[in-house]
PDB file of C-alpha atoms and ligand atoms in Angstrom:
ATOM      1  CA  MET L   1      13.109 -18.281  18.967  1.00 71.00           C
ATOM      2  CA  SER L   2      12.622 -17.711  15.234  1.00 85.00           C
ATOM      3  CA  ASP L   3      13.060 -14.287  13.664  1.00 91.00           C
ATOM      4  CA  PRO L   4       9.945 -12.113  13.321  1.00 97.00           C
ATOM      5  CA  LEU L   5       8.427 -12.406   9.848  1.00 98.00           C
ATOM      6  CA  VAL L   6       7.607  -8.710   9.932  1.00 98.00           C
ATOM      7  CA  LEU L   7      10.090  -6.300  11.477  1.00 98.00           C
ATOM      8  CA  THR L   8       8.666  -3.158  13.032  1.00 98.00           C
ATOM      9  CA  SER L   9      10.556   0.077  13.611  1.00 98.00           C
ATOM     10  CA  THR L  10       9.421   3.570  14.467  1.00 98.00           C
ATOM     11  CA  ASP L  11      11.151   6.833  13.627  1.00 97.00           C
ATOM     12  CA  GLY L  12       9.189   9.808  14.928  1.00 97.00           C
ATOM     13  CA  ALA L  13       5.660   9.368  13.605  1.00 98.00           C
ATOM     14  CA  VAL L  14       6.702   6.951  10.832  1.00 98.00           C
ATOM     15  CA  ARG L  15       6.166   3.216  11.385  1.00 98.00           C
ATOM     16  CA  THR L  16       8.135   0.957   9.038  1.00 98.00           C
ATOM     17  CA  LEU L  17       7.068  -2.647   8.531  1.00 99.00           C
ATOM     18  CA  THR L  18       9.650  -4.845   6.829  1.00 99.00           C
ATOM     19  CA  LEU L  19       8.611  -8.204   5.372  1.00 98.00           C
ATOM     20  CA  ASN L  20      11.296 -10.509   6.668  1.00 98.00           C
ATOM     21  CA  ARG L  21      11.643 -13.782   4.766  1.00 98.00           C
ATOM     22  CA  PRO L  22      14.515 -12.717   2.514  1.00 98.00           C
ATOM     23  CA  ALA L  23      15.605 -16.265   1.588  1.00 98.00           C
ATOM     24  CA  ALA L  24      12.218 -16.739  -0.135  1.00 98.00           C
ATOM     25  CA  LEU L  25      11.988 -13.163  -1.407  1.00 98.00           C
ATOM     26  CA  ASN L  26       9.553 -12.331   1.425  1.00 98.00           C
ATOM     27  CA  SER L  27       6.818 -14.449  -0.106  1.00 98.00           C
ATOM     28  CA  PHE L  28       3.628 -14.713   1.932  1.00 98.00           C
ATOM     29  CA  THR L  29       3.087 -17.588   4.329  1.00 97.00           C
ATOM     30  CA  ALA L  30       0.041 -17.829   6.559  1.00 96.00           C
ATOM     31  CA  ALA L  31       2.306 -16.936   9.474  1.00 97.00           C
ATOM     32  CA  MET L  32       3.655 -13.823   7.716  1.00 98.00           C
ATOM     33  CA  HIS L  33       0.112 -12.768   6.847  1.00 98.00           C
ATOM     34  CA  ALA L  34      -0.804 -12.987  10.536  1.00 98.00           C
ATOM     35  CA  GLU L  35       2.188 -10.903  11.622  1.00 98.00           C
ATOM     36  CA  LEU L  36       1.610  -8.329   8.900  1.00 98.00           C
ATOM     37  CA  ARG L  37      -2.064  -7.929   9.766  1.00 98.00           C
ATOM     38  CA  ALA L  38      -1.197  -7.600  13.454  1.00 98.00           C
ATOM     39  CA  ALA L  39       1.470  -4.999  12.664  1.00 98.00           C
ATOM     40  CA  LEU L  40      -0.932  -2.988  10.485  1.00 98.00           C
ATOM     41  CA  ASP L  41      -3.615  -3.169  13.178  1.00 98.00           C
ATOM     42  CA  ALA L  42      -1.110  -2.014  15.799  1.00 98.00           C
ATOM     43  CA  ALA L  43      -0.061   0.934  13.622  1.00 98.00           C
ATOM     44  CA  ALA L  44      -3.712   1.841  13.015  1.00 98.00           C
ATOM     45  CA  ASP L  45      -4.433   1.745  16.755  1.00 98.00           C
ATOM     46  CA  ASP L  46      -1.378   3.790  17.766  1.00 98.00           C
ATOM     47  CA  ALA L  47      -2.274   7.482  17.737  1.00 97.00           C
ATOM     48  CA  SER L  48       1.418   8.444  17.554  1.00 97.00           C
ATOM     49  CA  VAL L  49       1.787   6.791  14.117  1.00 98.00           C
ATOM     50  CA  ARG L  50       0.992   9.141  11.224  1.00 98.00           C
ATOM     51  CA  CYS L  51       2.484   7.270   8.272  1.00 98.00           C
ATOM     52  CA  VAL L  52       3.260   3.606   7.557  1.00 98.00           C
ATOM     53  CA  VAL L  53       5.968   2.360   5.208  1.00 99.00           C
ATOM     54  CA  VAL L  54       6.000  -1.262   4.029  1.00 99.00           C
ATOM     55  CA  THR L  55       9.156  -2.677   2.492  1.00 99.00           C
ATOM     56  CA  GLY L  56      11.076  -5.930   2.157  1.00 99.00           C
ATOM     57  CA  ALA L  57      14.237  -7.323   3.696  1.00 98.00           C
ATOM     58  CA  GLY L  58      17.058  -8.362   1.385  1.00 98.00           C
ATOM     59  CA  ARG L  59      16.932  -8.140  -2.403  1.00 98.00           C
ATOM     60  CA  GLY L  60      13.187  -8.606  -2.879  1.00 98.00           C
ATOM     61  CA  PHE L  61      10.025  -6.786  -1.878  1.00 99.00           C
ATOM     62  CA  CYS L  62       7.627  -9.755  -1.939  1.00 99.00           C
ATOM     63  CA  ALA L  63       7.287 -12.704  -4.360  1.00 98.00           C
ATOM     64  CA  GLY L  64       3.586 -13.221  -3.630  1.00 98.00           C
ATOM     65  CA  GLN L  65       2.221 -16.428  -2.218  1.00 97.00           C
ATOM     66  CA  ASP L  66       4.891 -18.811  -0.871  1.00 97.00           C
ATOM     67  CA  LEU L  67       4.288 -21.746  -3.137  1.00 95.00           C
ATOM     68  CA  ASN L  68       5.866 -24.079  -0.559  1.00 92.00           C
ATOM     69  CA  ASP L  69       3.796 -23.023   2.399  1.00 89.00           C
ATOM     70  CA  ALA L  70       2.048 -26.012   3.927  1.00 75.00           C
ATOM     71  CA  GLY L  71      -1.681 -25.824   3.571  1.00 65.00           C
ATOM     72  CA  MET L  72      -1.633 -23.002   1.026  1.00 63.00           C
ATOM     73  CA  ALA L  73      -0.665 -24.896  -2.089  1.00 61.00           C
ATOM     74  CA  GLY L  74      -1.220 -28.477  -3.157  1.00 65.00           C
ATOM     75  CA  ASP L  75      -3.858 -30.798  -4.519  1.00 71.00           C
ATOM     76  CA  ASP L  76      -6.628 -30.226  -2.023  1.00 78.00           C
ATOM     77  CA  VAL L  77      -6.114 -26.516  -1.316  1.00 83.00           C
ATOM     78  CA  ASP L  78      -9.109 -24.224  -1.763  1.00 91.00           C
ATOM     79  CA  VAL L  79      -7.382 -21.200  -3.266  1.00 94.00           C
ATOM     80  CA  GLY L  80     -10.572 -19.166  -3.051  1.00 95.00           C
ATOM     81  CA  GLU L  81     -10.704 -19.811   0.672  1.00 95.00           C
ATOM     82  CA  VAL L  82      -7.071 -18.691   1.011  1.00 94.00           C
ATOM     83  CA  ILE L  83      -7.869 -15.490  -0.843  1.00 97.00           C
ATOM     84  CA  GLU L  84     -10.963 -14.827   1.288  1.00 97.00           C
ATOM     85  CA  ARG L  85      -9.185 -15.625   4.541  1.00 96.00           C
ATOM     86  CA  LEU L  86      -5.834 -13.914   3.929  1.00 97.00           C
ATOM     87  CA  TYR L  87      -5.489 -11.691   0.860  1.00 98.00           C
ATOM     88  CA  ARG L  88      -8.866  -9.950   0.832  1.00 98.00           C
ATOM     89  CA  PRO L  89      -8.590  -8.860   4.487  1.00 98.00           C
ATOM     90  CA  LEU L  90      -5.012  -7.699   3.890  1.00 98.00           C
ATOM     91  CA  ALA L  91      -5.974  -5.610   0.858  1.00 98.00           C
ATOM     92  CA  LEU L  92      -8.946  -4.102   2.708  1.00 98.00           C
ATOM     93  CA  ARG L  93      -6.863  -3.404   5.806  1.00 98.00           C
ATOM     94  CA  VAL L  94      -4.405  -1.351   3.771  1.00 98.00           C
ATOM     95  CA  ARG L  95      -7.241   0.655   2.212  1.00 97.00           C
ATOM     96  CA  SER L  96      -8.841   1.358   5.601  1.00 97.00           C
ATOM     97  CA  MET L  97      -5.705   2.509   7.406  1.00 98.00           C
ATOM     98  CA  PRO L  98      -6.239   5.841   9.175  1.00 98.00           C
ATOM     99  CA  VAL L  99      -2.813   7.002   7.974  1.00 98.00           C
ATOM    100  CA  PRO L 100      -1.124   7.091   4.569  1.00 98.00           C
ATOM    101  CA  VAL L 101       0.666   3.888   3.569  1.00 99.00           C
ATOM    102  CA  ILE L 102       3.774   3.963   1.379  1.00 99.00           C
ATOM    103  CA  ALA L 103       4.993   0.856  -0.434  1.00 99.00           C
ATOM    104  CA  ALA L 104       8.781   1.129  -0.625  1.00 99.00           C
ATOM    105  CA  VAL L 105       9.466  -1.484  -3.278  1.00 99.00           C
ATOM    106  CA  ASN L 106      13.125  -2.328  -2.807  1.00 98.00           C
ATOM    107  CA  GLY L 107      13.281  -5.271  -5.240  1.00 98.00           C
ATOM    108  CA  VAL L 108      11.116  -7.675  -7.173  1.00 98.00           C
ATOM    109  CA  ALA L 109       7.393  -7.554  -6.406  1.00 99.00           C
ATOM    110  CA  ALA L 110       5.598 -10.552  -7.914  1.00 98.00           C
ATOM    111  CA  GLY L 111       2.078 -11.958  -7.815  1.00 98.00           C
ATOM    112  CA  ALA L 112       0.188 -10.888  -4.723  1.00 98.00           C
ATOM    113  CA  GLY L 113       3.374  -9.111  -3.621  1.00 98.00           C
ATOM    114  CA  ALA L 114       3.045  -6.755  -6.579  1.00 98.00           C
ATOM    115  CA  ASN L 115      -0.638  -6.111  -5.967  1.00 98.00           C
ATOM    116  CA  PHE L 116      -0.149  -5.671  -2.239  1.00 98.00           C
ATOM    117  CA  ALA L 117       2.284  -2.868  -3.137  1.00 99.00           C
ATOM    118  CA  LEU L 118      -0.022  -1.370  -5.768  1.00 98.00           C
ATOM    119  CA  GLY L 119      -2.855  -1.257  -3.228  1.00 98.00           C
ATOM    120  CA  CYS L 120      -0.861   1.070  -0.996  1.00 98.00           C
ATOM    121  CA  ASP L 121      -1.380   4.822  -1.262  1.00 98.00           C
ATOM    122  CA  ILE L 122       1.955   5.801  -2.777  1.00 98.00           C
ATOM    123  CA  VAL L 123       4.383   3.378  -4.393  1.00 99.00           C
ATOM    124  CA  VAL L 124       8.061   4.311  -4.593  1.00 99.00           C
ATOM    125  CA  ALA L 125      10.342   1.748  -6.203  1.00 99.00           C
ATOM    126  CA  ALA L 126      14.097   1.417  -6.442  1.00 99.00           C
ATOM    127  CA  ARG L 127      15.310   1.485 -10.046  1.00 98.00           C
ATOM    128  CA  SER L 128      16.472  -2.136  -9.711  1.00 98.00           C
ATOM    129  CA  ALA L 129      13.002  -3.253  -8.574  1.00 99.00           C
ATOM    130  CA  SER L 130      10.442  -4.844 -10.854  1.00 98.00           C
ATOM    131  CA  PHE L 131       6.775  -5.800 -10.961  1.00 99.00           C
ATOM    132  CA  ILE L 132       5.514  -9.149 -12.215  1.00 98.00           C
ATOM    133  CA  GLN L 133       1.909 -10.289 -12.511  1.00 98.00           C
ATOM    134  CA  ALA L 134       3.160 -13.840 -12.073  1.00 98.00           C
ATOM    135  CA  PHE L 135      -0.286 -15.433 -11.722  1.00 98.00           C
ATOM    136  CA  SER L 136      -0.806 -16.419 -15.355  1.00 98.00           C
ATOM    137  CA  LYS L 137       2.361 -18.522 -15.248  1.00 97.00           C
ATOM    138  CA  ILE L 138       0.815 -20.795 -12.616  1.00 96.00           C
ATOM    139  CA  GLY L 139      -2.742 -20.865 -13.934  1.00 96.00           C
ATOM    140  CA  LEU L 140      -4.303 -18.162 -11.786  1.00 97.00           C
ATOM    141  CA  ILE L 141      -5.700 -14.679 -12.274  1.00 98.00           C
ATOM    142  CA  PRO L 142      -4.356 -11.548 -10.544  1.00 98.00           C
ATOM    143  CA  ASP L 143      -5.524 -11.378  -6.938  1.00 98.00           C
ATOM    144  CA  CYS L 144      -4.934  -9.204  -3.889  1.00 98.00           C
ATOM    145  CA  GLY L 145      -6.913  -6.547  -5.788  1.00 98.00           C
ATOM    146  CA  GLY L 146      -5.027  -6.862  -9.071  1.00 98.00           C
ATOM    147  CA  THR L 147      -8.072  -7.164 -11.322  1.00 98.00           C
ATOM    148  CA  TRP L 148      -9.385  -3.878  -9.907  1.00 97.00           C
ATOM    149  CA  LEU L 149      -6.124  -2.037  -9.391  1.00 98.00           C
ATOM    150  CA  LEU L 150      -4.480  -2.691 -12.751  1.00 98.00           C
ATOM    151  CA  PRO L 151      -7.208  -1.285 -15.040  1.00 98.00           C
ATOM    152  CA  HIS L 152      -7.799   1.635 -12.690  1.00 96.00           C
ATOM    153  CA  LEU L 153      -4.104   2.480 -12.673  1.00 98.00           C
ATOM    154  CA  VAL L 154      -3.064   1.861 -16.271  1.00 98.00           C
ATOM    155  CA  GLY L 155      -6.220   1.126 -18.302  1.00 98.00           C
ATOM    156  CA  ARG L 156      -7.611  -2.107 -19.756  1.00 98.00           C
ATOM    157  CA  ALA L 157      -5.099  -2.575 -22.553  1.00 98.00           C
ATOM    158  CA  ARG L 158      -2.050  -2.453 -20.343  1.00 98.00           C
ATOM    159  CA  ALA L 159      -3.771  -4.286 -17.492  1.00 98.00           C
ATOM    160  CA  LEU L 160      -4.608  -7.233 -19.700  1.00 98.00           C
ATOM    161  CA  ALA L 161      -1.165  -7.367 -21.301  1.00 98.00           C
ATOM    162  CA  LEU L 162       0.592  -7.228 -17.924  1.00 98.00           C
ATOM    163  CA  ALA L 163      -1.720  -9.857 -16.447  1.00 98.00           C
ATOM    164  CA  MET L 164      -1.766 -12.231 -19.409  1.00 98.00           C
ATOM    165  CA  THR L 165       1.936 -12.183 -20.265  1.00 98.00           C
ATOM    166  CA  GLY L 166       3.221 -12.123 -16.696  1.00 98.00           C
ATOM    167  CA  ASP L 167       6.229 -10.273 -18.107  1.00 98.00           C
ATOM    168  CA  LYS L 168       8.595  -8.459 -15.795  1.00 98.00           C
ATOM    169  CA  LEU L 169       8.046  -4.697 -15.770  1.00 98.00           C
ATOM    170  CA  SER L 170      10.942  -2.490 -14.708  1.00 98.00           C
ATOM    171  CA  ALA L 171      10.370   0.154 -12.064  1.00 98.00           C
ATOM    172  CA  ALA L 172      11.141   2.844 -14.646  1.00 98.00           C
ATOM    173  CA  ASP L 173       8.491   1.473 -17.035  1.00 98.00           C
ATOM    174  CA  ALA L 174       6.047   1.122 -14.138  1.00 98.00           C
ATOM    175  CA  GLN L 175       6.468   4.807 -13.396  1.00 98.00           C
ATOM    176  CA  ALA L 176       6.255   5.762 -17.069  1.00 98.00           C
ATOM    177  CA  MET L 177       2.883   4.024 -17.471  1.00 98.00           C
ATOM    178  CA  GLY L 178       1.477   5.417 -14.229  1.00 98.00           C
ATOM    179  CA  LEU L 179       1.412   2.112 -12.355  1.00 98.00           C
ATOM    180  CA  ILE L 180       3.482   3.613  -9.520  1.00 98.00           C
ATOM    181  CA  TRP L 181       4.278   7.082  -8.293  1.00 98.00           C
ATOM    182  CA  GLN L 182       8.051   7.111  -8.528  1.00 98.00           C
ATOM    183  CA  CYS L 183      11.119   5.147  -9.578  1.00 98.00           C
ATOM    184  CA  VAL L 184      14.239   6.270  -7.723  1.00 98.00           C
ATOM    185  CA  ASP L 185      17.905   5.431  -8.221  1.00 98.00           C
ATOM    186  CA  ASP L 186      18.928   2.716  -5.772  1.00 98.00           C
ATOM    187  CA  ASP L 187      21.403   4.900  -3.916  1.00 98.00           C
ATOM    188  CA  ALA L 188      18.726   7.566  -3.338  1.00 98.00           C
ATOM    189  CA  PHE L 189      15.914   5.121  -2.531  1.00 98.00           C
ATOM    190  CA  ALA L 190      16.109   5.002   1.279  1.00 98.00           C
ATOM    191  CA  ASP L 191      16.469   8.778   1.645  1.00 98.00           C
ATOM    192  CA  THR L 192      13.622   9.429  -0.787  1.00 98.00           C
ATOM    193  CA  VAL L 193      11.276   7.086   1.063  1.00 98.00           C
ATOM    194  CA  GLN L 194      12.242   8.549   4.418  1.00 98.00           C
ATOM    195  CA  ALA L 195      11.730  12.125   3.212  1.00 98.00           C
ATOM    196  CA  LEU L 196       8.312  11.279   1.758  1.00 98.00           C
ATOM    197  CA  ALA L 197       7.218   9.405   4.891  1.00 98.00           C
ATOM    198  CA  THR L 198       8.386  12.216   7.166  1.00 98.00           C
ATOM    199  CA  LYS L 199       6.592  14.792   5.029  1.00 98.00           C
ATOM    200  CA  LEU L 200       3.329  12.810   5.068  1.00 98.00           C
ATOM    201  CA  SER L 201       3.619  12.231   8.821  1.00 98.00           C
ATOM    202  CA  THR L 202       3.536  15.984   9.456  1.00 98.00           C
ATOM    203  CA  MET L 203       0.511  16.582   7.242  1.00 98.00           C
ATOM    204  CA  PRO L 204      -3.187  16.520   8.246  1.00 98.00           C
ATOM    205  CA  THR L 205      -3.513  12.736   8.622  1.00 98.00           C
ATOM    206  CA  ARG L 206      -7.287  12.591   8.774  1.00 98.00           C
ATOM    207  CA  ALA L 207      -7.631  14.635   5.597  1.00 98.00           C
ATOM    208  CA  LEU L 208      -5.146  12.334   3.847  1.00 98.00           C
ATOM    209  CA  ALA L 209      -7.120   9.245   4.855  1.00 98.00           C
ATOM    210  CA  ASP L 210     -10.355  10.915   3.712  1.00 98.00           C
ATOM    211  CA  THR L 211      -8.653  11.820   0.424  1.00 98.00           C
ATOM    212  CA  ARG L 212      -8.034   8.114  -0.174  1.00 98.00           C
ATOM    213  CA  ARG L 213     -11.611   7.324   0.815  1.00 97.00           C
ATOM    214  CA  ALA L 214     -13.071   9.909  -1.550  1.00 98.00           C
ATOM    215  CA  ILE L 215     -10.894   8.883  -4.469  1.00 97.00           C
ATOM    216  CA  ASP L 216     -11.548   5.170  -3.970  1.00 96.00           C
ATOM    217  CA  THR L 217     -15.274   5.677  -3.521  1.00 96.00           C
ATOM    218  CA  SER L 218     -15.550   7.968  -6.537  1.00 96.00           C
ATOM    219  CA  ALA L 219     -14.813   4.989  -8.793  1.00 90.00           C
ATOM    220  CA  GLN L 220     -18.334   3.726  -8.066  1.00 93.00           C
ATOM    221  CA  LEU L 221     -20.096   7.120  -8.083  1.00 97.00           C
ATOM    222  CA  SER L 222     -21.600   9.443 -10.650  1.00 98.00           C
ATOM    223  CA  TYR L 223     -20.003  12.883 -10.926  1.00 98.00           C
ATOM    224  CA  ALA L 224     -22.938  14.388  -9.045  1.00 98.00           C
ATOM    225  CA  ASP L 225     -22.630  11.832  -6.236  1.00 98.00           C
ATOM    226  CA  ALA L 226     -18.878  12.330  -6.008  1.00 98.00           C
ATOM    227  CA  LEU L 227     -19.494  16.052  -5.560  1.00 98.00           C
ATOM    228  CA  ARG L 228     -21.935  15.210  -2.768  1.00 98.00           C
ATOM    229  CA  LEU L 229     -19.419  12.956  -1.034  1.00 98.00           C
ATOM    230  CA  GLU L 230     -16.817  15.729  -1.255  1.00 98.00           C
ATOM    231  CA  ALA L 231     -19.259  18.068   0.477  1.00 98.00           C
ATOM    232  CA  ASP L 232     -19.977  15.512   3.213  1.00 98.00           C
ATOM    233  CA  LEU L 233     -16.319  14.818   3.940  1.00 98.00           C
ATOM    234  CA  GLN L 234     -15.385  18.490   3.696  1.00 98.00           C
ATOM    235  CA  ARG L 235     -18.184  19.340   6.148  1.00 98.00           C
ATOM    236  CA  GLU L 236     -16.668  17.001   8.739  1.00 98.00           C
ATOM    237  CA  LEU L 237     -13.091  18.076   8.076  1.00 98.00           C
ATOM    238  CA  GLY L 238     -14.128  21.718   8.235  1.00 98.00           C
ATOM    239  CA  ARG L 239     -15.267  21.176  11.818  1.00 98.00           C
ATOM    240  CA  ALA L 240     -12.053  19.446  12.854  1.00 98.00           C
ATOM    241  CA  HIS L 241      -8.944  20.825  14.515  1.00 98.00           C
ATOM    242  CA  ASP L 242      -6.607  20.450  11.543  1.00 98.00           C
ATOM    243  CA  TYR L 243      -8.587  22.749   9.257  1.00 98.00           C
ATOM    244  CA  ARG L 244      -8.645  25.510  11.863  1.00 98.00           C
ATOM    245  CA  GLU L 245      -4.957  24.949  12.546  1.00 98.00           C
ATOM    246  CA  GLY L 246      -4.061  24.923   8.856  1.00 98.00           C
ATOM    247  CA  VAL L 247      -5.856  28.193   8.168  1.00 98.00           C
ATOM    248  CA  ALA L 248      -4.530  29.851  11.350  1.00 98.00           C
ATOM    249  CA  ALA L 249      -0.966  28.792  10.566  1.00 98.00           C
ATOM    250  CA  PHE L 250      -1.282  30.170   7.040  1.00 98.00           C
ATOM    251  CA  LEU L 251      -2.587  33.502   8.248  1.00 98.00           C
ATOM    252  CA  GLU L 252       0.017  33.725  11.016  1.00 98.00           C
ATOM    253  CA  LYS L 253       2.794  32.693   8.601  1.00 98.00           C
ATOM    254  CA  ARG L 254       3.953  29.791  10.783  1.00 98.00           C
ATOM    255  CA  LYS L 255       4.234  26.046  10.411  1.00 97.00           C
ATOM    256  CA  PRO L 256       1.011  24.208  11.281  1.00 97.00           C
ATOM    257  CA  VAL L 257       0.904  21.500  13.927  1.00 97.00           C
ATOM    258  CA  PHE L 258      -1.674  18.932  12.850  1.00 98.00           C
ATOM    259  CA  ARG L 259      -3.061  16.357  15.234  1.00 96.00           C
ATOM    260  CA  ASP L 260      -6.332  14.902  13.889  1.00 96.00           C
ATOM    261  CA  ARG L 261      -6.331  11.295  12.921  1.00 93.00           C
TER     262      ARG L 261
HETATM  263  O1  T3D F   1      -2.826 -20.217  -2.310  1.00 55.70           O
HETATM  264  C1  T3D F   1      -2.533 -19.616  -3.371  1.00 55.70           C
HETATM  265  O2  T3D F   1      -1.640 -20.013  -4.118  1.00 55.70           O
HETATM  266  C2  T3D F   1      -3.296 -18.379  -3.731  1.00 55.70           C
HETATM  267  C3  T3D F   1      -2.547 -17.146  -3.717  1.00 55.70           C
HETATM  268  C4  T3D F   1      -1.980 -16.625  -4.829  1.00 55.70           C
HETATM  269  C5  T3D F   1      -1.283 -15.336  -4.792  1.00 55.70           C
HETATM  270  C6  T3D F   1       0.012 -15.310  -5.567  1.00 55.70           C
HETATM  271  O3  T3D F   1       0.835 -14.505  -5.227  1.00 55.70           O
HETATM  272  S1  T3D F   1       0.256 -16.374  -6.866  1.00 55.70           S
HETATM  273  C7  T3D F   1       1.907 -15.931  -7.422  1.00 55.70           C
HETATM  274  C8  T3D F   1       2.977 -16.592  -6.591  1.00 55.70           C
HETATM  275  N1  T3D F   1       4.286 -16.075  -6.920  1.00 55.70           N
HETATM  276  C9  T3D F   1       4.968 -16.494  -7.972  1.00 55.70           C
HETATM  277  O4  T3D F   1       4.531 -17.299  -8.761  1.00 55.70           O
HETATM  278  C10 T3D F   1       6.368 -15.924  -8.120  1.00 55.70           C
HETATM  279  C11 T3D F   1       7.381 -17.060  -8.017  1.00 55.70           C
HETATM  280  N2  T3D F   1       8.725 -16.513  -8.028  1.00 55.70           N
HETATM  281  C12 T3D F   1       9.358 -16.160  -9.153  1.00 55.70           C
HETATM  282  O5  T3D F   1       8.829 -16.226 -10.249  1.00 55.70           O
HETATM  283  C13 T3D F   1      10.772 -15.692  -9.015  1.00 55.70           C
HETATM  284  O6  T3D F   1      11.271 -16.122  -7.777  1.00 55.70           O
HETATM  285  C14 T3D F   1      10.916 -14.152  -9.104  1.00 55.70           C
HETATM  286  C15 T3D F   1      10.655 -13.707 -10.561  1.00 55.70           C
HETATM  287  C16 T3D F   1       9.961 -13.443  -8.163  1.00 55.70           C
HETATM  288  C17 T3D F   1      12.367 -13.768  -8.731  1.00 55.70           C
HETATM  289  O7  T3D F   1      13.262 -14.523  -9.509  1.00 55.70           O
HETATM  290  P1  T3D F   1      14.818 -14.567  -9.101  1.00 55.70           P
HETATM  291  O8  T3D F   1      15.509 -15.336 -10.179  1.00 55.70           O
HETATM  292  O9  T3D F   1      15.280 -13.192  -8.810  1.00 55.70           O
HETATM  293  O10 T3D F   1      14.874 -15.358  -7.705  1.00 55.70           O
HETATM  294  P2  T3D F   1      14.657 -16.920  -7.484  1.00 55.70           P
HETATM  295  O11 T3D F   1      15.993 -17.611  -7.561  1.00 55.70           O
HETATM  296  O12 T3D F   1      13.574 -17.454  -8.334  1.00 55.70           O
HETATM  297  O13 T3D F   1      14.119 -16.936  -5.969  1.00 55.70           O
HETATM  298  C18 T3D F   1      15.016 -16.807  -4.865  1.00 55.70           C
HETATM  299  C19 T3D F   1      14.550 -17.784  -3.820  1.00 55.70           C
HETATM  300  O14 T3D F   1      13.230 -17.410  -3.424  1.00 55.70           O
HETATM  301  C20 T3D F   1      14.441 -19.210  -4.371  1.00 55.70           C
HETATM  302  O15 T3D F   1      14.720 -20.088  -3.313  1.00 55.70           O
HETATM  303  P3  T3D F   1      16.075 -20.977  -3.344  1.00 55.70           P
HETATM  304  O16 T3D F   1      16.068 -21.771  -4.600  1.00 55.70           O
HETATM  305  O17 T3D F   1      17.191 -19.978  -3.302  1.00 55.70           O
HETATM  306  O18 T3D F   1      15.978 -21.817  -2.106  1.00 55.70           O
HETATM  307  C21 T3D F   1      12.976 -19.301  -4.733  1.00 55.70           C
HETATM  308  O19 T3D F   1      12.501 -20.631  -4.726  1.00 55.70           O
HETATM  309  C22 T3D F   1      12.350 -18.514  -3.611  1.00 55.70           C
HETATM  310  N3  T3D F   1      11.036 -18.005  -4.012  1.00 55.70           N
HETATM  311  C23 T3D F   1      10.763 -17.000  -4.845  1.00 55.70           C
HETATM  312  N4  T3D F   1       9.459 -16.845  -4.978  1.00 55.70           N
HETATM  313  C24 T3D F   1       8.877 -17.766  -4.202  1.00 55.70           C
HETATM  314  C25 T3D F   1       9.886 -18.518  -3.580  1.00 55.70           C
HETATM  315  N5  T3D F   1       9.615 -19.525  -2.747  1.00 55.70           N
HETATM  316  C26 T3D F   1       8.293 -19.791  -2.526  1.00 55.70           C
HETATM  317  N6  T3D F   1       7.283 -19.124  -3.100  1.00 55.70           N
HETATM  318  C27 T3D F   1       7.526 -18.105  -3.932  1.00 55.70           C
HETATM  319  N7  T3D F   1       6.509 -17.400  -4.463  1.00 55.70           N
END
């Protein structure tokens, strides 16, 4: 039997999904897409999971589309169909997860691999990692959400320069320009990711997912409408267990035990 293309491990309430095609820098094949989607769906459906970490096996995070994968590159391929069938659902799945999703970028993240990472909630990268909008080098535009994510994260000027040049961006520079949350020395990377994932997994999961929803939705709203959405979400959260537990724990000077999801 062949190795799984996505390795799954669980530590407490943290589910780690490891892209596992290291010889090709974990580039996406149709088969890896299917396993990744199934693994994300399984994590979403498992009430014991309260944080997901995605990372890569070996020296890379993900080199984007596998340019050798049969049926996904070549003369008669409909790239738009590939994007609709595989990358759009993947990007939307990440954004609709009921738990926070951390991209632990252990090495190079190129093309759709970079934008898959940037679409996660919090991106932590090892100092030796890098980000490459490789699309322009092969005659494409950024996909997997790149045309939306890049300007929202770093503004139009930097988005266009990153996308047009396809130049490699170090993890340190990615942090400095606000493209990612954190660049961490390689020898502290695993511990930093684990500590962050464990922390998030003990927090009020439903409120974290609604935080993502409110922030993502606000991009399309007026200020007044964003305030209204905040009220709507806060109304629901205010009726839920975790709010009562959070306030009670504060008043009783104890650690809260959150359970909503
Ligand atoms: O259907 C569609 O095409 C639509 C979807 C588009 C979405 C996209 O993601 S388009 C962008 C696709 N990705 C790329 O263009 C990146 C291609 N890779 C690279 O430019 C370089 O590999 C990196 C800059 C990422 C890393 O360079 P380096 O020098 O560290 O490693 P390497 O030697 O180039 O790669 C190591 C191996 O991985 C090598 O295999 P080998 O020679 O040892 O057998 C290389 O061929 C393989 N590899 C890396 N990226 C890909 C890949 N194989 C297939 N597809 C890849 N994308």
